[in-house]
């Protein structure tokens, strides 16, 4: 009977292992395809800000064209932010006047009144209106066209006039709108500036400002300026894409119309890194995810950033975060010669990483099938069932596995596929690090050779969870961060609690788990335990704060360490892996687990959790994540060996000290 039960147990385990292997094969196929897409996309668009180009030209007292020609070959284009009335005022091309101010000018003789543009008749000045006095008629007509279309839902009254002054006639646009309504509204792009960039042979990247009342007519005005221009991508300037705020049905139509305009230019949609823009995901979906992402360093940051730091940051953005457009900010006070060296250094740095300047393009297509995802999800489910099997909870494993997989299939085929993917990916990164430590950490001490083998085995089992997650999230939606892996904090914390439960309740004694749990709750707590728990709580809080893309501030010494490791190893490992988690887990395998080592187990578990979650950054190329994990492992083993060596030296030293103390005691007795 026992032999038959044993055979059945082994057979069931092999079924679960087979399901995991099938999921791995499918996930590996998706990962391989994604790597091919990433490796085929190696062109970077490096652009300067037109505003900074103009400032540099003025400072050097040379034409803008000469500045651009100087850097041709080291940049590929220029970024233009859509002009606002504020910009026109700053250039000296526009004056704002209230109706009261206009009347005062009339009384003082500063002007001789307004005349209508159409029939040269006198026009009465309205005190509650806003008047825009332009330097040229072309600017006035462009502003009038943009205001009339973009603010049509506000029924603005617009009146084009001439202002009679002793110095001459000036075009004026009177409007019933307040200055606050219009001052930051985009009023088009300067055609002369766009033409200049085109004549130099550089690309144009427009950054369009928000307006709510998106219509076919207003889109034609905005995008019509680029029909004959060498545009390489279209970006938006604000936290909301134009059209956001309209009624739902009109908003959907507006976003679809925007996508149609971008598609007509045959360029990708641009997305600004670290700037959430409401509506950008929907436009991207309409464009079948033909997108590129842009990285820039803020002007305020450039005040304290050196040239080498800026070059390193831009290069890392391209190499480690799949950024394909770089907005290169100038270091304050930089001249033509300095900027030339700066851009040349950046170009060389990018080329050293295998990139070249050119036209940024979106990623190619990836394989997709709900059946693929179902097979990968089955592998994750089997991993969870195998974990419960190790704890002798087969029935619970069967129940939870069946319910979980059915729910996954329901979401996958008739519900929200994105939720299905992210939920199963979260399960993957929780289950497999926990399973790896449960399988590979024993109570017996090991020799160094066996410790290394067991540690590598542990890391490989954890890595299965990463592979399955990569397969589940293998889509451009996640590569562009339009959607992201959910539950980052849970993925880092839940395995720590599970491993405590498993080793302290299920594996530490032959007592029934529920009885053991009750016994633990009845333990008397000493002050030292409270202090230890407090310290552990602070460590976990810091650990949580340091997870995710919005992790806390990094200390200066760690920044220096990261930079040094990046220079030495090409891809730096995670500090919490090779300096903390991996060495402590390595030490624990060597010593063998005891309940007194529980704090070491909790902190050591961080290494396995971090190893898997490294791959949750889907916007990071797979090759980079693999190298980061590999570097963390071998460095962690080295630090672990050093830690064991220090402990042995410490033990020998303690023996010598103890022997010396005993010898002194014996001398005193004599």
GROMACS .gro file of C-alpha atoms in nm, residues 30 34 285 289 366-368 421 470-480 618:
model
   20
   30UNK     CA    1   0.764   3.437  -2.649
   34UNK     CA    2   1.072   3.956  -2.785
  285UNK     CA    3  -0.394   5.114  -2.926
  289UNK     CA    4   0.111   5.022  -3.065
  366UNK     CA    5   0.518   3.972  -3.109
  367UNK     CA    6   0.342   3.633  -3.119
  368UNK     CA    7   0.006   3.629  -2.945
  421UNK     CA    8  -0.203   3.824  -1.755
  470UNK     CA    9   0.803   3.726  -1.919
  471UNK     CA   10   0.589   3.496  -2.134
  472UNK     CA   11   0.266   3.620  -1.978
  473UNK     CA   12   0.359   3.987  -2.022
  474UNK     CA   13   0.520   3.948  -2.365
  475UNK     CA   14   0.333   4.230  -2.536
  476UNK     CA   15   0.423   4.578  -2.663
  477UNK     CA   16   0.167   4.722  -2.422
  478UNK     CA   17   0.400   4.629  -2.137
  479UNK     CA   18   0.720   4.709  -2.328
  480UNK     CA   19   0.597   5.067  -2.374
  618UNK     CA   20   0.931   4.461  -1.923
   0.00000   0.00000   0.00000
